[in-house]
CSV table of C-alpha atoms in Angstrom, one decimal:
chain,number,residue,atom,x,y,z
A,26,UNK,CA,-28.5,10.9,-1.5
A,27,UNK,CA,-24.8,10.6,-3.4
A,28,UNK,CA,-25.6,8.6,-6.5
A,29,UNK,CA,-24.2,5.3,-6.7
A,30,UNK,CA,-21.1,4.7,-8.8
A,31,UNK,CA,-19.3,2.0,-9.7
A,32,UNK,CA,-16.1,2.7,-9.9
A,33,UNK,CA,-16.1,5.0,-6.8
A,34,UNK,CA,-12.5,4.5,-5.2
A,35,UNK,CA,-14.0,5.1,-1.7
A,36,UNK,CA,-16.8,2.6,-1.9
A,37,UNK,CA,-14.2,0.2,-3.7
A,38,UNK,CA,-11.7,0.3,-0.7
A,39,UNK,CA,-14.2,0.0,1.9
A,40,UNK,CA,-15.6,-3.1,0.7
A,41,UNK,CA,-12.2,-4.5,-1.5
A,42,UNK,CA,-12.5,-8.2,0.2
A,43,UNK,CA,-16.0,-8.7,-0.3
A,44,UNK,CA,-15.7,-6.9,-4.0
A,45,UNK,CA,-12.5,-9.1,-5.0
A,46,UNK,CA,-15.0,-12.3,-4.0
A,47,UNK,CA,-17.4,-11.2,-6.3
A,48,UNK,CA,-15.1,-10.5,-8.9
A,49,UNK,CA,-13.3,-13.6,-8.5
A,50,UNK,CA,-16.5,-15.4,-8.8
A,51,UNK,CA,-17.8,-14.0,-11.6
A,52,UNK,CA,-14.2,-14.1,-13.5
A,53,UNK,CA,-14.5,-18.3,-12.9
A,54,UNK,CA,-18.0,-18.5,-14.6
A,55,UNK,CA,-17.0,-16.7,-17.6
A,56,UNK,CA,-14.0,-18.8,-17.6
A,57,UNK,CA,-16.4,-21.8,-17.2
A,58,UNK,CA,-18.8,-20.6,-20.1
A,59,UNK,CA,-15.9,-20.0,-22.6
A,60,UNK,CA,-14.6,-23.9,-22.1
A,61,UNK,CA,-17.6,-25.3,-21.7
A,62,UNK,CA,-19.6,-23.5,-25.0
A,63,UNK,CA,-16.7,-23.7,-27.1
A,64,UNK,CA,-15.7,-27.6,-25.5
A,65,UNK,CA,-12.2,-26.8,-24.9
A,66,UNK,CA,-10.0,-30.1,-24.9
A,67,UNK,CA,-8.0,-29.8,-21.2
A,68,UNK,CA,-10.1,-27.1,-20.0
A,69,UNK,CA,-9.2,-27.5,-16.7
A,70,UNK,CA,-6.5,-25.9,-16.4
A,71,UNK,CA,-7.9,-22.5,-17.5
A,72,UNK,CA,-10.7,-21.9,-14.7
A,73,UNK,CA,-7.4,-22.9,-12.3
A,74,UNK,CA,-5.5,-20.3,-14.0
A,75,UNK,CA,-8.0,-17.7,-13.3
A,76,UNK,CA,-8.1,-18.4,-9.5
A,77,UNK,CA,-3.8,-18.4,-9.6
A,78,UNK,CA,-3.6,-15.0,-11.6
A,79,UNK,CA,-6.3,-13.4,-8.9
A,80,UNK,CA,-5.8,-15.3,-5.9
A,81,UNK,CA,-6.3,-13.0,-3.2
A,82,UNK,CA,-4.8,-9.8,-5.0
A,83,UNK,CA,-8.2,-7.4,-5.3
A,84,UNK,CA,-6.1,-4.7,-7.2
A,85,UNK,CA,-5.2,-4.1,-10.7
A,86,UNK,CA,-1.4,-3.2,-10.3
A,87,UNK,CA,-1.1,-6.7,-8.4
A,88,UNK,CA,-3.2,-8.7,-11.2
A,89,UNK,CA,-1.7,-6.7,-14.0
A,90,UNK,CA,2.3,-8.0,-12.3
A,91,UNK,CA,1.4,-11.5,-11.5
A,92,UNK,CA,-0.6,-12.1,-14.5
A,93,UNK,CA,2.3,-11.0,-17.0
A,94,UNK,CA,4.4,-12.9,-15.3
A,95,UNK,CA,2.7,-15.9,-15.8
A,96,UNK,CA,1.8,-14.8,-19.4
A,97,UNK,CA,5.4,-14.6,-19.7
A,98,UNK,CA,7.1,-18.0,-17.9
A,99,UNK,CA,3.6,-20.0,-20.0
A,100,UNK,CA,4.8,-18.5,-23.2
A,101,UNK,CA,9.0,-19.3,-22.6
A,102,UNK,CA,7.9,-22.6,-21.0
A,103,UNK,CA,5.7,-23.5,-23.5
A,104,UNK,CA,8.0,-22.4,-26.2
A,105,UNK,CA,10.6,-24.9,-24.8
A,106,UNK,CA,8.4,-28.0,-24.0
A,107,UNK,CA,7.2,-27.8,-28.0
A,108,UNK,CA,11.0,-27.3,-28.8
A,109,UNK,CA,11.9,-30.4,-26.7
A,110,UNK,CA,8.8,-32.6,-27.8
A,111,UNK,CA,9.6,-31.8,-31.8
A,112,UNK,CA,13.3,-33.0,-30.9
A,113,UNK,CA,13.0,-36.0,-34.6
A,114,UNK,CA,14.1,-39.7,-32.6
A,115,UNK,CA,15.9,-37.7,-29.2
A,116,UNK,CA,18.2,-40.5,-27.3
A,117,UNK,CA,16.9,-41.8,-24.4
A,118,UNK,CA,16.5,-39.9,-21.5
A,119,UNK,CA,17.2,-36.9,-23.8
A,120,UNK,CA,13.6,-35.3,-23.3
A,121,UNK,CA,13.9,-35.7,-19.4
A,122,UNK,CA,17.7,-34.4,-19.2
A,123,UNK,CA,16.1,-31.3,-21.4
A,124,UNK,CA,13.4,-30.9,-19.1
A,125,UNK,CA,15.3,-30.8,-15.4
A,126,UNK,CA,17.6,-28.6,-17.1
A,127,UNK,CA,15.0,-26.1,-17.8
A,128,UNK,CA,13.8,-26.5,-14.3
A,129,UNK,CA,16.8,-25.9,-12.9
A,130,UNK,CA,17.3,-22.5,-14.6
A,131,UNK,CA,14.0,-21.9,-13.6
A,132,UNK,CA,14.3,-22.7,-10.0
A,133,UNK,CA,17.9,-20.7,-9.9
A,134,UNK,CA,16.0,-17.7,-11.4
A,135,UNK,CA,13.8,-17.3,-8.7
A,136,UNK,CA,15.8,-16.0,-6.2
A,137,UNK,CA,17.9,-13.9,-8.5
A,138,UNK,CA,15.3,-11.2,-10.3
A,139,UNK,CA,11.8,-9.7,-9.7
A,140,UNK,CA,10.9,-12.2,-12.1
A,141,UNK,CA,10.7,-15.2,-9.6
A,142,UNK,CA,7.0,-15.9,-10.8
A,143,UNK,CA,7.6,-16.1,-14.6
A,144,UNK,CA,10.5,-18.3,-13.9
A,145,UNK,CA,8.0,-21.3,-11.5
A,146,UNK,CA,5.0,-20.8,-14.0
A,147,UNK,CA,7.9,-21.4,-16.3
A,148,UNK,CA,8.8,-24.8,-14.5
A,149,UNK,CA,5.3,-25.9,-14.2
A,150,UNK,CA,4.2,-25.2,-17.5
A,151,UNK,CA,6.9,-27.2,-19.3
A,152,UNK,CA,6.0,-29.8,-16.9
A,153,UNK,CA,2.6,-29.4,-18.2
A,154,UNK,CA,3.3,-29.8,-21.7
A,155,UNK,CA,5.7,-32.5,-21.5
A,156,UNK,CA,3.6,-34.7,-18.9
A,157,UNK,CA,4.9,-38.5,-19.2
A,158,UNK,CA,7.3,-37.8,-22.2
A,159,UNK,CA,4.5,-39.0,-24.6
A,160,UNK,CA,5.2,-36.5,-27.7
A,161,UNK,CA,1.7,-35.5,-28.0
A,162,UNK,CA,1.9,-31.7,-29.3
A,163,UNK,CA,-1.5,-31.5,-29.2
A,164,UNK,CA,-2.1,-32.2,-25.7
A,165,UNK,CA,0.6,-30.0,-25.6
A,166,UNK,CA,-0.8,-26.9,-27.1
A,167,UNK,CA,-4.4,-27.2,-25.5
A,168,UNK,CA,-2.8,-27.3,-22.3
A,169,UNK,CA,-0.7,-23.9,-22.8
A,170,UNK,CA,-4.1,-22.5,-24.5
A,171,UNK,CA,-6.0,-23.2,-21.8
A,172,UNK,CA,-3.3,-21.3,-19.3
A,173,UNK,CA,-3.5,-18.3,-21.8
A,174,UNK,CA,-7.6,-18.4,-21.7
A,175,UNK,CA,-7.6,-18.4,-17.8
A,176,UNK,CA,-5.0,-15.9,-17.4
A,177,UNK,CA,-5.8,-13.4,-19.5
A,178,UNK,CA,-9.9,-13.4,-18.1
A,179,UNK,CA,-8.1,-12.9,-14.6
A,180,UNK,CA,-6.7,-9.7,-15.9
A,181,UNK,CA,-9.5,-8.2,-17.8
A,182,UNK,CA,-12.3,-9.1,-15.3
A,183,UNK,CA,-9.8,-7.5,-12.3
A,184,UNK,CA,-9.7,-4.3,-14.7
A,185,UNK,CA,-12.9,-3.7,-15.7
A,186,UNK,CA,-15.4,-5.1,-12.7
A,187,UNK,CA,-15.8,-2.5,-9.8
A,188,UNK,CA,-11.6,-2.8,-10.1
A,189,UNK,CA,-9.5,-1.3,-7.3
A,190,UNK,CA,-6.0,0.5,-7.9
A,191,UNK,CA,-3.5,-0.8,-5.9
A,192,UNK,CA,-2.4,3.5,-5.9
A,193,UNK,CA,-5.5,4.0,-4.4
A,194,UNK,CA,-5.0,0.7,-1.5
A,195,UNK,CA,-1.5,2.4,-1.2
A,196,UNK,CA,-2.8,6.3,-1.1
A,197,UNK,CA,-5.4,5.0,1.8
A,198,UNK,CA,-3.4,2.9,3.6
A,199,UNK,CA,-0.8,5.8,4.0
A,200,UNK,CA,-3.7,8.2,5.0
A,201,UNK,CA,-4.5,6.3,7.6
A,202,UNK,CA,-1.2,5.7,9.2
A,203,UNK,CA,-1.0,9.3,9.4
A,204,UNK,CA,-4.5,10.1,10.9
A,205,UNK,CA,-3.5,7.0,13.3
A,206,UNK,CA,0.4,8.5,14.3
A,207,UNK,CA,-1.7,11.8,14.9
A,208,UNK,CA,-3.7,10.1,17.2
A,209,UNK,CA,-0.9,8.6,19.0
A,210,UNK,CA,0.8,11.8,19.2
A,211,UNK,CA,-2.0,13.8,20.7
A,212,UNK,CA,-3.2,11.7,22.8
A,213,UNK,CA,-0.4,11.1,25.0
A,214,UNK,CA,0.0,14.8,25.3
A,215,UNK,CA,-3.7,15.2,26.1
A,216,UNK,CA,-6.1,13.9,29.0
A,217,UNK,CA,-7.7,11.5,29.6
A,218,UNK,CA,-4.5,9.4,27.7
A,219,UNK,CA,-5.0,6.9,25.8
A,220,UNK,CA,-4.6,3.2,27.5
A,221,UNK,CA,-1.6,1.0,26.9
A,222,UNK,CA,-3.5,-1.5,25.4
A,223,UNK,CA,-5.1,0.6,23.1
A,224,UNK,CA,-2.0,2.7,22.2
A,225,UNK,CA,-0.2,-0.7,21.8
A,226,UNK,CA,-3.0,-1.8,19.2
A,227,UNK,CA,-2.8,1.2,17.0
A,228,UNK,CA,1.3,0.7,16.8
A,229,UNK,CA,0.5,-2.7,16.2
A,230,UNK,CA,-2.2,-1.5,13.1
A,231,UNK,CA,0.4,1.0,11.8
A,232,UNK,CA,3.5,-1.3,11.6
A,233,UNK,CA,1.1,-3.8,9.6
A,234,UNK,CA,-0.3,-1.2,7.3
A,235,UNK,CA,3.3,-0.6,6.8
A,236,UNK,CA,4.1,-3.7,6.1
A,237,UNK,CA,1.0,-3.9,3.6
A,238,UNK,CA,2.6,-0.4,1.5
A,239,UNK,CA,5.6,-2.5,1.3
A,240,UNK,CA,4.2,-4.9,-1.0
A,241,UNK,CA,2.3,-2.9,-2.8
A,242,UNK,CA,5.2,-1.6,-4.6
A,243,UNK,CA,5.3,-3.7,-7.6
A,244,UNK,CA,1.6,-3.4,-8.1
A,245,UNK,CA,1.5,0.8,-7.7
A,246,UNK,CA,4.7,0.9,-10.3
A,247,UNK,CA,2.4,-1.2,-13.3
A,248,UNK,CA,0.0,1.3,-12.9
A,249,UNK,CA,2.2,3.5,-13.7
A,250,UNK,CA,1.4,6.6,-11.4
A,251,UNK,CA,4.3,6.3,-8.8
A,252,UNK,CA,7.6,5.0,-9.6
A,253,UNK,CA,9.5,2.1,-7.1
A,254,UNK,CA,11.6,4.4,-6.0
A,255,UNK,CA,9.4,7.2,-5.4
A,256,UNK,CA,7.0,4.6,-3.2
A,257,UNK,CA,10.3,3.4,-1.2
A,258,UNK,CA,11.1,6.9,-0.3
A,259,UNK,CA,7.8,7.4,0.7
A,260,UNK,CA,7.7,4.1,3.1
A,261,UNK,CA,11.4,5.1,4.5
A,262,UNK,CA,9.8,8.4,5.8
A,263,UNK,CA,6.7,6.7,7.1
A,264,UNK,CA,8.7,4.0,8.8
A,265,UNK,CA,10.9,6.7,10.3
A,266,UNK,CA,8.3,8.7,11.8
A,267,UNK,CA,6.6,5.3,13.1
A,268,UNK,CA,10.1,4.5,15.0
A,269,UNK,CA,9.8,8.7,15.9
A,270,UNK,CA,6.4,8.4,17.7
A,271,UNK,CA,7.0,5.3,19.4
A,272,UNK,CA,10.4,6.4,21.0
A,273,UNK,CA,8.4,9.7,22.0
A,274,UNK,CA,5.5,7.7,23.8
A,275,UNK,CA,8.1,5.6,26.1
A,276,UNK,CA,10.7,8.5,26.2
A,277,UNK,CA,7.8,10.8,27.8
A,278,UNK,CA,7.6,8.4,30.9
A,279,UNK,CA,11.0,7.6,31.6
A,280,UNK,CA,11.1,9.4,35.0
A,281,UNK,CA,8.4,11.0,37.2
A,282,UNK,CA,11.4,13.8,37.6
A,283,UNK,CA,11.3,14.5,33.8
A,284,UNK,CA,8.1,14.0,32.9
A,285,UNK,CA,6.9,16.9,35.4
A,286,UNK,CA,9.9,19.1,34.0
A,287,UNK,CA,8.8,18.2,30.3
A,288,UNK,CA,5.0,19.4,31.4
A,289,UNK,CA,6.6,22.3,32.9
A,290,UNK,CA,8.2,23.8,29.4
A,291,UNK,CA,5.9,26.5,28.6
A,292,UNK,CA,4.9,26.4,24.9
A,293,UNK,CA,5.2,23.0,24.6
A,294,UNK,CA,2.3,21.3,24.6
A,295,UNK,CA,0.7,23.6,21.9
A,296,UNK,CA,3.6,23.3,19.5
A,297,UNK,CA,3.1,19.3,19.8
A,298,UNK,CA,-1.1,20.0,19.2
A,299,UNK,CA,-0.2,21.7,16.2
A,300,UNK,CA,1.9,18.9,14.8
A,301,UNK,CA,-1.0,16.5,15.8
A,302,UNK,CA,-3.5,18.7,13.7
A,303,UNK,CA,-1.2,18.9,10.6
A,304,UNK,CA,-0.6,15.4,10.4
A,305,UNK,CA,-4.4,15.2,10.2
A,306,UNK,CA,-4.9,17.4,8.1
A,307,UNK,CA,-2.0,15.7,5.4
A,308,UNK,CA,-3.9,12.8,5.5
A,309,UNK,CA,-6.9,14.1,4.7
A,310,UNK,CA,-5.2,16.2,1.7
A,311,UNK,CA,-3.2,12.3,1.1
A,312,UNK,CA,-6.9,10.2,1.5
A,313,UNK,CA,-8.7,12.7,-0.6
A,314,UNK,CA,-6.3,13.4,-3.9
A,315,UNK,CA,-6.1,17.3,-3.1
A,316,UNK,CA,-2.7,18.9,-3.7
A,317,UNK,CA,-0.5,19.0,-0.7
A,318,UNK,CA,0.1,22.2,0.8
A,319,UNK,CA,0.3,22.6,4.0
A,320,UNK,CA,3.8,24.2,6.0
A,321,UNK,CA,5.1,22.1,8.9
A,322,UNK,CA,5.9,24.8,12.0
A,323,UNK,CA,10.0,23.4,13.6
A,324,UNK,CA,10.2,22.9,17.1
A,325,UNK,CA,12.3,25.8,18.8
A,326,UNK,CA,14.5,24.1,21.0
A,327,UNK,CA,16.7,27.4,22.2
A,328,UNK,CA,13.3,27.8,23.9
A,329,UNK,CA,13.6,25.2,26.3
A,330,UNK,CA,17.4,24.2,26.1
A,331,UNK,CA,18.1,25.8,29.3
A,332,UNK,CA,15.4,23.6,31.0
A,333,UNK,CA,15.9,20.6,29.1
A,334,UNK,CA,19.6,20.4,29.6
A,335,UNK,CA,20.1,21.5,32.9
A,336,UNK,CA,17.2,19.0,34.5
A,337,UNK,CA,18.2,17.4,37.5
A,338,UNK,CA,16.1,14.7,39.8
A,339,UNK,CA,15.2,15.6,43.2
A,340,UNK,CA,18.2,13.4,44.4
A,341,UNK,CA,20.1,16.2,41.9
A,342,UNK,CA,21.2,13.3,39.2
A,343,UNK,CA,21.3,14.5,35.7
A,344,UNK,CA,18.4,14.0,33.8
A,345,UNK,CA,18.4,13.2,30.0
A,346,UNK,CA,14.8,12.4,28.8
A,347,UNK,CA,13.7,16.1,28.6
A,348,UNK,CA,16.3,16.9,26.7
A,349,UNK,CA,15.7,13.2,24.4
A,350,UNK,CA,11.9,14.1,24.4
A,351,UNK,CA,12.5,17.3,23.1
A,352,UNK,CA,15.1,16.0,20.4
A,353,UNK,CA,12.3,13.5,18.8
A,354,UNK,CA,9.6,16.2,18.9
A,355,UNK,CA,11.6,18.0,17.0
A,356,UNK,CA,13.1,15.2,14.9
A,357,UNK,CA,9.2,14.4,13.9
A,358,UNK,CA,8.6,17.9,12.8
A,359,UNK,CA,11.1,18.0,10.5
A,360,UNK,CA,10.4,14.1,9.3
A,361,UNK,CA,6.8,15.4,8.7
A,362,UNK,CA,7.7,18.4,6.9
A,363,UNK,CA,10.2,16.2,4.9
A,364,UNK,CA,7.3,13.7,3.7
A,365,UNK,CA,5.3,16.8,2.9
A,366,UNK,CA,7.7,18.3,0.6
A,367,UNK,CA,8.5,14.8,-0.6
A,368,UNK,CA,4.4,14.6,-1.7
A,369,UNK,CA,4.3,18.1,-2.8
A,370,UNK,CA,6.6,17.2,-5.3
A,371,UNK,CA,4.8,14.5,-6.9
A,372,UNK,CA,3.1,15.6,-9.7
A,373,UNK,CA,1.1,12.6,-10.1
A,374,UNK,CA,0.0,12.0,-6.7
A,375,UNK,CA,-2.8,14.8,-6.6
A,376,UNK,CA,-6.1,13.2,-8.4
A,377,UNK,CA,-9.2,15.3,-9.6
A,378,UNK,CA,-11.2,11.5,-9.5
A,379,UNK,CA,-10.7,11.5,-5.7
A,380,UNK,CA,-11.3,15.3,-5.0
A,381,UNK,CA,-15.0,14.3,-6.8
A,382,UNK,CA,-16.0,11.4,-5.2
A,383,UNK,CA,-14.8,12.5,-2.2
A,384,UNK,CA,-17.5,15.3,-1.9
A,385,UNK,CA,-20.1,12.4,-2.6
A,386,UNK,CA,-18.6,10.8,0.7
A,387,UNK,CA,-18.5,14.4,2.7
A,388,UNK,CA,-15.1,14.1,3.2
A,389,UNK,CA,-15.3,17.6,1.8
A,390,UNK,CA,-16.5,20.4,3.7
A,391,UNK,CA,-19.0,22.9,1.9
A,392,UNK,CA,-16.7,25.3,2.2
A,393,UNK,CA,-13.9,23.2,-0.5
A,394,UNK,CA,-16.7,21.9,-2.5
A,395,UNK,CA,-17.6,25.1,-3.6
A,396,UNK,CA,-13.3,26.0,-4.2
A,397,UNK,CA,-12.9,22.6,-6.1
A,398,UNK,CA,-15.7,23.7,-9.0
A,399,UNK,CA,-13.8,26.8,-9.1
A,400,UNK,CA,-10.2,25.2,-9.2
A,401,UNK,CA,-9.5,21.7,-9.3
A,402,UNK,CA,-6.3,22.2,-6.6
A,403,UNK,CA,-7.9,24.7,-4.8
A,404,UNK,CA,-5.9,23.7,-0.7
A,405,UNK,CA,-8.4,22.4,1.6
A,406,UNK,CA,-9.9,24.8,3.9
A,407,UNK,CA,-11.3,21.8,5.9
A,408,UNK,CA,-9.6,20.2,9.4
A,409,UNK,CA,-11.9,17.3,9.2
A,410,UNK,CA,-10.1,13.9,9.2
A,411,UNK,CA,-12.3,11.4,8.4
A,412,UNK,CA,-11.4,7.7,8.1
A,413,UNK,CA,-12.0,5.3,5.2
């Protein structure tokens, strides 16, 4: 039996909710035993820091951003509430006027920068120090301190209890996306088919995972493996190939006409197997940190053009769908062989971490267990395509 490990990326994905809970817990009662032992004037407001900072973010990258941003707008707003309360006699209504005004910036900046989050922790922690307008710096001070103490226990208990990588979230996610569009694309070659319903959930699943990769961008860049701009190519590709596959399942059933003409193209069907059976095998080479290399066979249209293009209904209209269908197979191909060059050259995506825990999780044959001891980006000789 694989010996248990802590920070195993596999078993940390798997169970990231339930994890984050525990971490989340555990980061409040240290929070609570630091106030509480060292009787902390105001303590409330660090436990309630600690729950902003982690919220429901389970991974580092996402901690790391959100928590340096609110380092950031306590510091600048504390800054200017102690500036504002050591004004000697202010006028009236000066230590209001200062106060909206700093607000106000604060508000405009949120919608102009990547910073929107420094900028409100900015508003609400001047707020908090200048409370009614009573000049008390102390109260002042214990209140920013307490902000500091919550914060800061966020980030450190997110890094260093059973922590998940938001590069790993994002590595997985895309993995499975791909195992899923392989699916999707053999199945509707193959029979039985798969059911509307069902083929309508997995679109559904991969569009969301999408949508999930999206966000993650922020988080992956502070961990500083991927860049933002490497991770938006990445999820242009993906989304591509999503709008590919779909356009392919509804384009195959236009016509009972075409759709006997497109079974009829000799060749066909195994180029499209092979496509389905490379796009599993990326994602496992994606889910399991191994170098990609793997080469993407094009669709030969000439082949078929004569057939395609020349399709007629028994009623001897012109028929465009084989010729479509064939267009977007071949329009995948070369957006899958595009995203594998695109990975290939990322020389920080492969990871030896994953390639070992992996083999605790067999989702590495014998075969490439005994190639990774021997070389640590030795290609997978393996077709499995397990799921995390």
């Amino acid at each position: 039996m694989a010996r248990f490990r802590l920070r195993d990326p596999f078993f940390n994905y798997r169970y990231r909710h339930y994890l984050h809970t525990l971490r989340a817990t555990l980061a409040l009662a240290v929070t609570f035993a630091i106030v509480l032992s060292c009787d902390i004037p105001h303590s409330t407001w660090a436990p309630v820091s600690t729950l902003m900072v982690m919220g429901n973010l389970p991974h580092v990258g996402g901690v790391i951003d959100k928590g340096s941003q609110r380092l950031l707008g306590t510091l600048l707003g504390g800054l200017w509430g102690i500036m504002i309360l050591l004004i000697p006699a202010p006028p009236p209504g000066a230590v209001l006027t200062l106060t909206l005004a700093g607000i106000a910036i604060a508000l405009h900046t949120t919608f102009t920068g990547r910073f929107g989050y420094s900028a409100l922790m900015f508003g609400i922690t001047l707020l908090m120090v200048i409370g009614n307008g009573n000049h008390d710096l102390s109260v002042a001070l214990w209140r920013a301190f307490n902000v500091l103490i919550g914060t800061l226990v966020g980030i450190i208990a997110t890094m260093t209890i059973l922590p998940q990588k938001a590069t790993d979230l994002f590595r997985f996610l895309l993995a499975d996306n791909l195992d899923k569009l392989a699916r999707l694309y053999h199945a509707h070659t193959s029979a039985p088919r798969l059911e509307a319903s069902d083929q309508g959930e997995l679109m559904k699943t991969v569009t969301s995972q999408l949508v999930q990769q999206r966000n993650l961008i922020d988080a992956v860049h502070r961990e500083g493996r991927l860049r933002r701009g490497e991770l938006g190519s990445l999820i242009s590709l993906e989304r591509r190939m999503i709008s590919t596959v779909e356009l392919l399942l509804e384009t195959h059933w236009a016509t009972r006409d075409g759709h006997d003409i497109i079974e009829s193209l000799t060749g066909l069907r195994d180029a499209q197997h092979r496509l389905a059976h490379d796009l599993g095998t990326l994602a496992y080479q994606v889910r399991t940190g191994q170098s990609i290399e793997i080469n993407i066979a094009q669709f030969d249209l000439d082949t078929h053009a004569e057939a395609a293009f020349n399709a007629r209904s028994q009623q001897g209209r012109a028929l465009f769908s084989p010729g479509g269908y064939l267009w977007l197979n071949r329009e995948l191909a070369r957006q899958t062989s595009a995203l594998v060059g695109y990975l290939s050259n990322l020389q920080r995506l492969p990871s030896q971490r994953l390639r070992k825990r992996a083999r605790r999780h067999h989702l590495v044959s014998d075969t490439h267990r005994l190639a990774v001891k021997g070389d640590p980006h030795a290609r997978s000789t393996s077709s499995e395509t397990h799921s995390d």
